[in-house]
Coordinates of C-alpha atoms in Angstrom, one line a residue:
X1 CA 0.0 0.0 0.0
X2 CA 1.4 3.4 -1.3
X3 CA 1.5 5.8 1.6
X4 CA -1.5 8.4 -0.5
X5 CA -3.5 5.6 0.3
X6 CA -2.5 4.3 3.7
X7 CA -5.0 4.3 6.7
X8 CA -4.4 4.3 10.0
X9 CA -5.8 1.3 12.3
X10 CA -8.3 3.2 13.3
X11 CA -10.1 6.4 12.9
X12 CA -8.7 9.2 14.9
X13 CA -11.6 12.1 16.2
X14 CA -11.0 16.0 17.6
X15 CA -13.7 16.5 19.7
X16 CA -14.9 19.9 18.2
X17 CA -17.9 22.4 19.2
X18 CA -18.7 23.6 15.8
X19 CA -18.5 20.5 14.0
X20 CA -18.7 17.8 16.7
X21 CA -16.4 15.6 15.4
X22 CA -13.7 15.9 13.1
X23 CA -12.8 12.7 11.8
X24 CA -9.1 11.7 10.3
X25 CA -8.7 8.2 8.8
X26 CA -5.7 9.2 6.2
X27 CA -2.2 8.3 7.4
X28 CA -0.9 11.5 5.8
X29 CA -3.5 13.7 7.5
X30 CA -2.9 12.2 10.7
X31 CA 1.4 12.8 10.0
X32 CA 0.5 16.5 8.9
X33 CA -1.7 17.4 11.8
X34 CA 1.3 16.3 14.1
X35 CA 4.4 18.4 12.8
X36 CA 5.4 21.3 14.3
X37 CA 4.6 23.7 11.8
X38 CA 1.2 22.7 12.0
X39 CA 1.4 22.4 15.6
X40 CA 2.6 26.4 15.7
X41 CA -0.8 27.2 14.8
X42 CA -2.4 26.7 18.5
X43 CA -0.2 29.7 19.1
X44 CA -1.8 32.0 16.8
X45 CA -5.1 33.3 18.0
X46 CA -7.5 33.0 14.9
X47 CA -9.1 36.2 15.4
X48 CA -5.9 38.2 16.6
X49 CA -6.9 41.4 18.9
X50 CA -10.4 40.1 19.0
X51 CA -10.3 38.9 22.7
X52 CA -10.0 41.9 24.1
X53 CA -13.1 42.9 22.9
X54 CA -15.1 39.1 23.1
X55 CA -13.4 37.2 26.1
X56 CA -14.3 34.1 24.6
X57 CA -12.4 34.9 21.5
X58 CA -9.5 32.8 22.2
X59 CA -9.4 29.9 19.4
X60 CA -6.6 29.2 17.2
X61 CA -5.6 29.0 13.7
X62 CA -5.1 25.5 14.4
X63 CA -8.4 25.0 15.5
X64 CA -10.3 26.5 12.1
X65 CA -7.5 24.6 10.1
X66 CA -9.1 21.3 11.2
X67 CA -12.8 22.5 11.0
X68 CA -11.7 23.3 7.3
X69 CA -10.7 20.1 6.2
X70 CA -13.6 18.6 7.9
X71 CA -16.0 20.8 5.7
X72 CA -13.5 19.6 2.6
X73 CA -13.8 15.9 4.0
X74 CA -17.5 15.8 4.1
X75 CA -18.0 17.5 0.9
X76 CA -15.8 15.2 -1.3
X77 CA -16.0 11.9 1.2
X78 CA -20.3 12.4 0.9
X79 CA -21.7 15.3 -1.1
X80 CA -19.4 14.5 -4.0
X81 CA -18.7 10.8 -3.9
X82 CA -19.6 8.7 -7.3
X83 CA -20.4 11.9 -8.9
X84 CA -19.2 11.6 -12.3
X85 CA -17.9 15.1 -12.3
X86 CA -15.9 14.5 -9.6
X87 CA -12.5 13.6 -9.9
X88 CA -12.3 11.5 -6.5
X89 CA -8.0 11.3 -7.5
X90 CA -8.1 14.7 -6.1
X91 CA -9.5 13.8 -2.7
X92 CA -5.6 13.6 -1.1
X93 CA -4.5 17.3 -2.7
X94 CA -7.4 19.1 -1.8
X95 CA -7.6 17.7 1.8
X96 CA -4.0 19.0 2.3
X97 CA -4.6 21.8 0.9
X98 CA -7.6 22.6 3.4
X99 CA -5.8 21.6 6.4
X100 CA -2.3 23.9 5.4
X101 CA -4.0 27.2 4.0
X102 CA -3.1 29.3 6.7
X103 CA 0.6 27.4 7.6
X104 CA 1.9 31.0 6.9
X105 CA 0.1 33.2 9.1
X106 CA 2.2 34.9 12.0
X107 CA 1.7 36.3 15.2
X108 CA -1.2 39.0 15.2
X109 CA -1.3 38.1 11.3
X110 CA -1.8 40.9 9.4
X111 CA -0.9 43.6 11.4
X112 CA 2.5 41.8 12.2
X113 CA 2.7 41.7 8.4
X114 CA 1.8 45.4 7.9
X115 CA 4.6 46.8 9.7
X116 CA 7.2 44.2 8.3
X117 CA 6.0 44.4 4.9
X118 CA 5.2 40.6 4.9
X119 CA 3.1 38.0 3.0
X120 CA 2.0 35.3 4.9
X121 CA 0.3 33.6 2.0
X122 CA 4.2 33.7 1.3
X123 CA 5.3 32.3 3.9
X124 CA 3.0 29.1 3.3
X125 CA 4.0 28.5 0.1
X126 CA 7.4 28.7 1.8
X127 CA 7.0 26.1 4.3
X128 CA 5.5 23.8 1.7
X129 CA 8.2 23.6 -0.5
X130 CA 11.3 24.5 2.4
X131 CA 13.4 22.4 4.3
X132 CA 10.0 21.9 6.9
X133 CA 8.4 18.6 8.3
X134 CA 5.4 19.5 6.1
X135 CA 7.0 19.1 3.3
X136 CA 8.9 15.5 4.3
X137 CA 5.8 14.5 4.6
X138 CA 4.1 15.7 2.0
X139 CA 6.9 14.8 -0.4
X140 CA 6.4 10.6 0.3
X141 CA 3.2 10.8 -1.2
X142 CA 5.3 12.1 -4.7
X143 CA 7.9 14.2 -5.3
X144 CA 5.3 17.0 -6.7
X145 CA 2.8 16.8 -3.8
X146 CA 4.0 19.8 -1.9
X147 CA 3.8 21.7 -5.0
X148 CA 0.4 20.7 -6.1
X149 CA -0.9 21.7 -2.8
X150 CA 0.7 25.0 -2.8
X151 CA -0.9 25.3 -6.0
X152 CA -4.1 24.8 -4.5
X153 CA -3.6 27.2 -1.8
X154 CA -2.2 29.8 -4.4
X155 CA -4.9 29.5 -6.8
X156 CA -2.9 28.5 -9.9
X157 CA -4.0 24.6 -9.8
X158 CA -5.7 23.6 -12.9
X159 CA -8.5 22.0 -11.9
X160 CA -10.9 25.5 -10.6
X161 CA -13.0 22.8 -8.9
X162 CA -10.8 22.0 -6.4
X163 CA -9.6 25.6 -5.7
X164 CA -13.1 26.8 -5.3
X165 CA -13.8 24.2 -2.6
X166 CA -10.9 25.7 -0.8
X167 CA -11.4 29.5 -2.2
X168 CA -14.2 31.2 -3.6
X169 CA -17.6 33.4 -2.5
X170 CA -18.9 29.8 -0.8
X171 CA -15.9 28.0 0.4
X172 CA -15.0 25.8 3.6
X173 CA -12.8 27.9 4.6
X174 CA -15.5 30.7 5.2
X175 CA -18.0 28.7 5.7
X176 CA -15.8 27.3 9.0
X177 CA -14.9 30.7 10.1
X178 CA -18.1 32.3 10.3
X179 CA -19.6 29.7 12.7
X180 CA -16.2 29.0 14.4
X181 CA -15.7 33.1 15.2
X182 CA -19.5 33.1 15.7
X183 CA -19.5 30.5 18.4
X184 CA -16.3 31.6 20.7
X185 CA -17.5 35.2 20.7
X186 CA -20.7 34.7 21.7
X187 CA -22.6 36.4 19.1
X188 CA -25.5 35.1 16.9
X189 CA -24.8 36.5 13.3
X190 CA -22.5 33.9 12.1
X191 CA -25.3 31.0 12.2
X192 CA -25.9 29.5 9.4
X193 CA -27.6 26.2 7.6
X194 CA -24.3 24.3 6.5
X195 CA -25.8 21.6 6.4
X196 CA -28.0 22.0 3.8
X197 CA -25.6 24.2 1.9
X198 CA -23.1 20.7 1.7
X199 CA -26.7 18.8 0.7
X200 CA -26.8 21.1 -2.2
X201 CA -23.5 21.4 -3.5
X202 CA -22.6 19.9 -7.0
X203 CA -19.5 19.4 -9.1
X204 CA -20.1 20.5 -12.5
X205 CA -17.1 21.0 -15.1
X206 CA -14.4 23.7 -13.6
X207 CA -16.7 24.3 -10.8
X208 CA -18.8 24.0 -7.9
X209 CA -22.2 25.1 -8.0
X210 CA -25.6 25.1 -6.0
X211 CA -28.8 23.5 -6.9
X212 CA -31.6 26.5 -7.0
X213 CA -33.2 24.6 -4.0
X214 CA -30.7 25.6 -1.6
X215 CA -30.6 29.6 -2.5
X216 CA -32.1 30.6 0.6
X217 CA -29.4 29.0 2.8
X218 CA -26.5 30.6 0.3
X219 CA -28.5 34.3 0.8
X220 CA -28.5 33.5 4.6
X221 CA -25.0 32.3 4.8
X222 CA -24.2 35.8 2.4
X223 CA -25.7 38.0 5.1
X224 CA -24.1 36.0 7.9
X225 CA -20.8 37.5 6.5
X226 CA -21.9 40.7 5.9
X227 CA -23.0 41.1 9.7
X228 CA -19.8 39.1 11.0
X229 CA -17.8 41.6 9.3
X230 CA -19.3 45.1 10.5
X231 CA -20.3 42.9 14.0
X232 CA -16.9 41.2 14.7
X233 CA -13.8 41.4 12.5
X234 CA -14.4 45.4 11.9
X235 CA -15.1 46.1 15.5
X236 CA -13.9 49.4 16.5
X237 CA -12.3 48.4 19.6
X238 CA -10.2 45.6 18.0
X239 CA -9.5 48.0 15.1
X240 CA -7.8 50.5 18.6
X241 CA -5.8 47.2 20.1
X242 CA -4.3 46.5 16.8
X243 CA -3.6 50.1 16.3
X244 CA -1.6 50.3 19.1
X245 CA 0.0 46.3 18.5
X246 CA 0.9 48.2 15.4
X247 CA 2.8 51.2 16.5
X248 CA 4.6 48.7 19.4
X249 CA 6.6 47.1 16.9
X250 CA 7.1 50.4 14.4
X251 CA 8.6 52.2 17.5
X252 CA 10.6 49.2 18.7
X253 CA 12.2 48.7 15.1
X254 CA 12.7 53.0 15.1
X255 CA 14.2 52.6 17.9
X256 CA 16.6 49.4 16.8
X257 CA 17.5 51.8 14.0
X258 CA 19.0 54.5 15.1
X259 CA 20.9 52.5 17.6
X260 CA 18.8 52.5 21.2
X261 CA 19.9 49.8 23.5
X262 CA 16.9 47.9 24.6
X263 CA 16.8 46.8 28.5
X264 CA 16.0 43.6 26.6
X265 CA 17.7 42.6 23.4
X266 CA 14.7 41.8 21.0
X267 CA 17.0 39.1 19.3
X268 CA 13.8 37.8 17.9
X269 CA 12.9 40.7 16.0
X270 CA 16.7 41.5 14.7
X271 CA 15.8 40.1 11.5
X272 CA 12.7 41.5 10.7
X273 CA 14.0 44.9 11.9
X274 CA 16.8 45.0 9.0
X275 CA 15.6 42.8 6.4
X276 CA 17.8 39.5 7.0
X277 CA 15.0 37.3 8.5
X278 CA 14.5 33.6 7.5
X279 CA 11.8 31.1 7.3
X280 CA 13.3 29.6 10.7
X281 CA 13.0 33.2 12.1
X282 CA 9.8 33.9 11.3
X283 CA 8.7 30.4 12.4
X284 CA 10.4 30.9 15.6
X285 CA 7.5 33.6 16.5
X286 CA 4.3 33.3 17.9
X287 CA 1.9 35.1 19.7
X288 CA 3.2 34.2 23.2
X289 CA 6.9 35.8 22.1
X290 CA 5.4 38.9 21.2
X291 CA 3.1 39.1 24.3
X292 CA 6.0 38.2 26.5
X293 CA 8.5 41.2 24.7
X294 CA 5.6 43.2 25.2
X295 CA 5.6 42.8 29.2
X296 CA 9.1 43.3 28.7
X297 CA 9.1 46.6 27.0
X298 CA 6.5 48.1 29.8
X299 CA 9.7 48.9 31.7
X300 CA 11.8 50.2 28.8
X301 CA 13.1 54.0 29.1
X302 CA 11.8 54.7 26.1
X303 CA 8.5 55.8 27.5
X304 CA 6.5 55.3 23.9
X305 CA 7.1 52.2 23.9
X306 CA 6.8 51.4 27.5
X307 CA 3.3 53.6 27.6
X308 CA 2.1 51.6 24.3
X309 CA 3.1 48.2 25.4
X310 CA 1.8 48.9 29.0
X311 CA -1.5 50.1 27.1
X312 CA -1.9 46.8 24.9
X313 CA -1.5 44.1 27.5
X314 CA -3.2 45.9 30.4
X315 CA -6.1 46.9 28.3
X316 CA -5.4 50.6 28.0
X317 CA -6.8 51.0 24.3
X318 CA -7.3 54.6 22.1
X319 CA -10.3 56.4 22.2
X320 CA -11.8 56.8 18.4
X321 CA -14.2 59.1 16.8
X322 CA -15.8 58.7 13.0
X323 CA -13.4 60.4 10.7
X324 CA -12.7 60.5 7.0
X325 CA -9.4 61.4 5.9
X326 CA -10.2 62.8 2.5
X327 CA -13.2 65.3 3.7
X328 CA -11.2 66.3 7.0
X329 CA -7.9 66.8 5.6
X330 CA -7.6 70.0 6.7
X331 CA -8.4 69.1 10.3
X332 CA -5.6 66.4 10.3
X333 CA -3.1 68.5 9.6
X334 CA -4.3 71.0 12.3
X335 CA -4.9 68.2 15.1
X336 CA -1.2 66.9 13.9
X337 CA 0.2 70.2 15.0
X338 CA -1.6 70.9 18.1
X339 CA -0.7 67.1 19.2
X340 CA 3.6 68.2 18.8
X341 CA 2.7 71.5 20.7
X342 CA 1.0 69.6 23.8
X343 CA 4.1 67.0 23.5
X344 CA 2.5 64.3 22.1
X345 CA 4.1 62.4 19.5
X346 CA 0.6 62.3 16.6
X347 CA 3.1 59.2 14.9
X348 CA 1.9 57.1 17.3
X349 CA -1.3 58.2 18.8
X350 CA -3.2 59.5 16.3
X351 CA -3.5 57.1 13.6
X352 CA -6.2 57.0 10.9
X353 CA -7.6 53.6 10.2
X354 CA -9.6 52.6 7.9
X355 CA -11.7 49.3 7.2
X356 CA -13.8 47.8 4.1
X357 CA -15.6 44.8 2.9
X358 CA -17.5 44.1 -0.2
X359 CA -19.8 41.1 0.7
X360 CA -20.9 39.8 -2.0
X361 CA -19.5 40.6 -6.2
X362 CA -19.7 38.5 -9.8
X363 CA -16.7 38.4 -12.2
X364 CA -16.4 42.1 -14.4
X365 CA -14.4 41.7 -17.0
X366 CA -11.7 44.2 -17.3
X367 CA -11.5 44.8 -13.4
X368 CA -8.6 43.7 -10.8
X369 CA -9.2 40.9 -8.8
X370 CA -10.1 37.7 -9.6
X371 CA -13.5 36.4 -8.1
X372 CA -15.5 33.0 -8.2
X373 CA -18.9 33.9 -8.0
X374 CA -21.5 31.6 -7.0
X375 CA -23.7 29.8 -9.4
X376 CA -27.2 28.1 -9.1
X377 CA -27.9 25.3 -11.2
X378 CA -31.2 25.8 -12.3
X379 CA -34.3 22.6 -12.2
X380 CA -33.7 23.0 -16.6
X381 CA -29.6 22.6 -15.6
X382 CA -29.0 25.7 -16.4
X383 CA -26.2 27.8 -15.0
X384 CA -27.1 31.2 -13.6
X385 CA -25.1 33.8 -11.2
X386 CA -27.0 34.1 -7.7
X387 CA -27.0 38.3 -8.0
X388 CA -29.4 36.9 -10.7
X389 CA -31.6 35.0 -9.1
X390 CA -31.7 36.9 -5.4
X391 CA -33.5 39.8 -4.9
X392 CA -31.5 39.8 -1.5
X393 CA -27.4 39.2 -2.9
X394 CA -28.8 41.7 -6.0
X395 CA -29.1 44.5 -3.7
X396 CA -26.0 44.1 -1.8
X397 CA -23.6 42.9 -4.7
X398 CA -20.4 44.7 -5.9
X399 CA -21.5 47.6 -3.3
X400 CA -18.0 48.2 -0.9
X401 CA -19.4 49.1 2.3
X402 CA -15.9 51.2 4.2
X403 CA -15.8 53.0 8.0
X404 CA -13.0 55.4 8.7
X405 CA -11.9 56.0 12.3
X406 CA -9.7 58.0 14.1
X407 CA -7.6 56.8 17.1
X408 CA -6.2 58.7 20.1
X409 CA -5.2 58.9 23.8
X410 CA -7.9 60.5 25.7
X411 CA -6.5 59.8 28.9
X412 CA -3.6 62.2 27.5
X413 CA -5.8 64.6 27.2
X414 CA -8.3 64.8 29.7
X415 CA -5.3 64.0 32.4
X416 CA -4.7 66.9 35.0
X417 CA -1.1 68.5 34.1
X418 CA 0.6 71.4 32.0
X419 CA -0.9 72.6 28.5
X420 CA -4.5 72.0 29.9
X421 CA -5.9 74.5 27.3
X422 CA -4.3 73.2 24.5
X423 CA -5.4 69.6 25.4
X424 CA -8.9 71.1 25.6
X425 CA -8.6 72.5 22.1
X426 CA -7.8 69.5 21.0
X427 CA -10.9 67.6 22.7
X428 CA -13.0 70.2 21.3
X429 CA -11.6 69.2 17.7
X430 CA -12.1 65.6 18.2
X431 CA -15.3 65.5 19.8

C-alpha cells in the first residue's frame, strides 16, 4: 500500500464544538496534523486582537485549520462521492490543501505583516516547499505533492474545482470561520444552515455550483458575512488594540535603528528589523513571544514604547471618533500640529484607520481581482449567477461598504497636568 492511500488502524476524532467531530482516517493527514509547523498554529489566535473585545475569542488557527478540512472531507468523502464530475483522484491534494491554508500566518497576522511588509500567504508557500516537516511528509506521497498543494492554496492549480472548494464566495474555509468566530464570541450573526448548503453542493465541469433549491441558505450564509464583518472582525475596539499592537513594533524597530539599546535585546525581531530574516526566524514567533516582549518593554526608558506596550497588554486601548481622511484633511493637519505643541508624539497616537468589505461581487471583465462567484444550477440545468436570481445578494452585490476612524489617547488629554488649554482645544476638535 502506497503511503497516498494508507490508513491508519483506526479512525482518529477531535472533539470539536462547531462540528462535533472531526474525523481523520488518512495516514498523511494524521502525520501533517502532528508536525510542528502545523502544531505552531495553537499559538496564533484566529481572530488576533479580537479577545480583548469578546473574552471568549481565544481559538486558534489551528483550531479552524481542522474545521476546514472537515468541511473539505464531508464534501468530497459524501456530497461529492460517485459523482461523475468529480475527480475522486483529487481527494488527497485538496484535503491538504484545506488543512495547510493558513501554515503561513504569524503572530497578530496581518498587522504583524503590515509593519514588516510581509506576505503570509508567502510564507506558506514557503513552508510547503522549504526544508520543513510538512514538506517531508508531503513529499512521500510524490515528489510533486508539496507543489500541487501550494498550488491549491495559491490559486494556480488547474483544476478551478478543487480551488473553489478551498477559495471562492462559498468555500469551507469561510463557511468554517463564520460559525467558528460566531460561536467563541458569543454572538448570533455567524449561524448558518451548512448543512443544507453541503446537501446542495454539486460538481459541474471547472466548478462547484448550488442547486436553485438551496438559495435561501446561500442568501443567509451571504448575510451572515456581511454582519460578522461590520459585527466582529471590523469592531472598532479591535481595530484600537491592533492600532496600538501596530505602533509597538514600528517604534521598537525606530528605535533598533537609530541604535537605542533595549533593557531587553529583542533578538527575535533582529531580522525582521533590518531585512535578514529567515523562514526559521519567522517560524520561531508566535503570539506568546510577542506578548512576553511586550511585558518586557513596559519597563523600557523609552517611554512610547513602555506607555504603548503597558496600554496593549493591560487593556489601555485609544479612544476613536468617526473620521474621514479625505473630507477632513484640513483638520488632520491641524490636530497633527496641536498634538507636537501639547508633546505628544501624533506618529503614534493619532492614527487613521480605515476598514472595508465588499460582501458579495460577480466576475467584471476588465476589473482587478479575480472572483468566483457563485452559481445556481437551475431545475432545466442551467447555470445562472445568484445576484441573478436573489433579490437579496442583488441588492447588496459589488457595493464596498468602508468606515474610517480616528484613534487617540484620551487619557492624555483629559489627564490633569501642564498645556490643559491646549489639550482642551484638541478635545474640542475631536469631539
Amino acid at each position: 500500500m502506497s503511503y497516498a492511500t494508507q490508513k491508519l488502524a483506526e479512525e482518529k476524532v477531535f472533539k470539536d464544538p462547531v462540528h462535533r467531530y472531526i474525523h481523520v482516517r488518512d495516514q498523511v493527514i494524521w502525520d501533517v496534523i502532528g508536525s510542528k509547523e502545523f502544531q505552531r498554529l495553537r499559538r496564533i489566535k484566529q481572530l488576533g486582537t479580537a479577545y480583548l473585545v469578546f473574552h471568549g475569542a481565544e481559538h486558534s488557527r489551528f483550531n479552524h485549520s481542522l474545521g476546514v478540512y472537515e468541511i473539505v472531507r464531508r464534501i468530497v468523502d459524501d456530497s461529492f462521492k460517485e459523482r461523475p464530475q468529480w475527480d475522486a483522484s483529487e481527494r488527497l491534494v485538496v484535503l491538504c490543501a484545506a488543512l495547510l491554508h493558513d501554515l503561513g500566518h504569524g503572530p497578530f497576522s496581518h498587522a504583524f505583516e503590515n509593519v514588516f511588509d510581509l506576505d503570509h500567504e508567502e510564507f506558506t508557500r514557503a513552508i510547503l516547499l522549504g526544508e520543513t516537516e510538512v514538506n517531508e511528509i508531503l513529499k512521500r506521497v510524490s515528489k510533486d505533492f508539496p507543489q500541487k498543494v501550494a498550488d491549491v492554496i495559491a490559486k494556480t492549480y488547474p483544476n478551478k474545482q478543487v480551488v473553489s472548494l478551498i477559495s471562492s464566495q462559498i468555500d469551507a474555509d469561510r463557511m468554517d470561520y463564520l460559525q467558528r468566530d460566531a460561536y467563541f464570541t458569543g454572538v448570533s450573526y455567524g449561524h448558518f444552515d451548512m448543512e443544507r448548503i453541503l446537501r446542495v453542493m454539486r460538481p459541474l465541469e471547472d466548478q462547484v455550483v448550488i442547486k436553485s433549491s438551496g438559495m435561501h441558505a446561500v442568501e443567509d450564509y451571504i448575510m451572515s458575512r456581511y454582519q460578522m464583518y461590520w459585527q466582529v472582525y471590523f469592531h472598532p475596539v479591535s481595530r484600537s488594540a491592533e492600532v496600538i499592537l501596530t505602533k509597538i513594533l514600528h517604534r521598537a524597530k525606530a528605535l533598533s535603528e537609530i541604535g537605542y539599546h533595549f533593557e531587553q535585546q529583542p533578538t527575535h525581531f533582529r531580522g525582521f528589523f533590518d531585512g535578514t530574516y529567515t523562514l526559521k526566524d519567522y517560524l520561531a514567533l508566535d503570539e506568546g513571544v510577542l506578548l512576553t516582549y511586550f511585558q518586557l518593554w513596559m519597563s523600557e526608558k523609552d517611554p512610547i514604547l513602555a506607555d504603548l506596550s503597558s496600554r496593549f497588554v493591560n487593556r489601555k486601548l485609544f479612544q476613536y471618533i468617526e473620521f474621514d481622511l479625505a473630507k477632513d484633511y484640513v483638520k488632520m493637519k491641524e490636530l497633527e500640529q496641536l498634538f507636537k505643541r501639547a508633546g505628544i508624539d501624533p506618529e503614534y497616537y493619532l492614527v487613521f484607520d480605515s476598514s472595508s468589505d465588499l460582501p458579495y461581487d460577480f466576475y467584471r471583465p476588465g476589473e482587478e481581482g479575480e472572483r468566483i462567484p457563485i452559481h445556481l444550477q437551475m431545475p432545466s440545468g442551467e447555470i445562472r449567477e445568484l445576484s441573478r436570481e436573489s433579490d437579496v445578494v442583488e441588492a447588496i452585490s459589488g457595493k464596498r461598504r468602508t468606515d474610517h476612524k480616528l484613534y487617540f489617547p484620551e487619557d492624555f488629554l483629559t489627564a490633569d497636568g501642564k498645556k490643559k488649554v491646549l489639550k482642551k482645544q484638541i478635545l474640542e476638535l475631536l469631539t
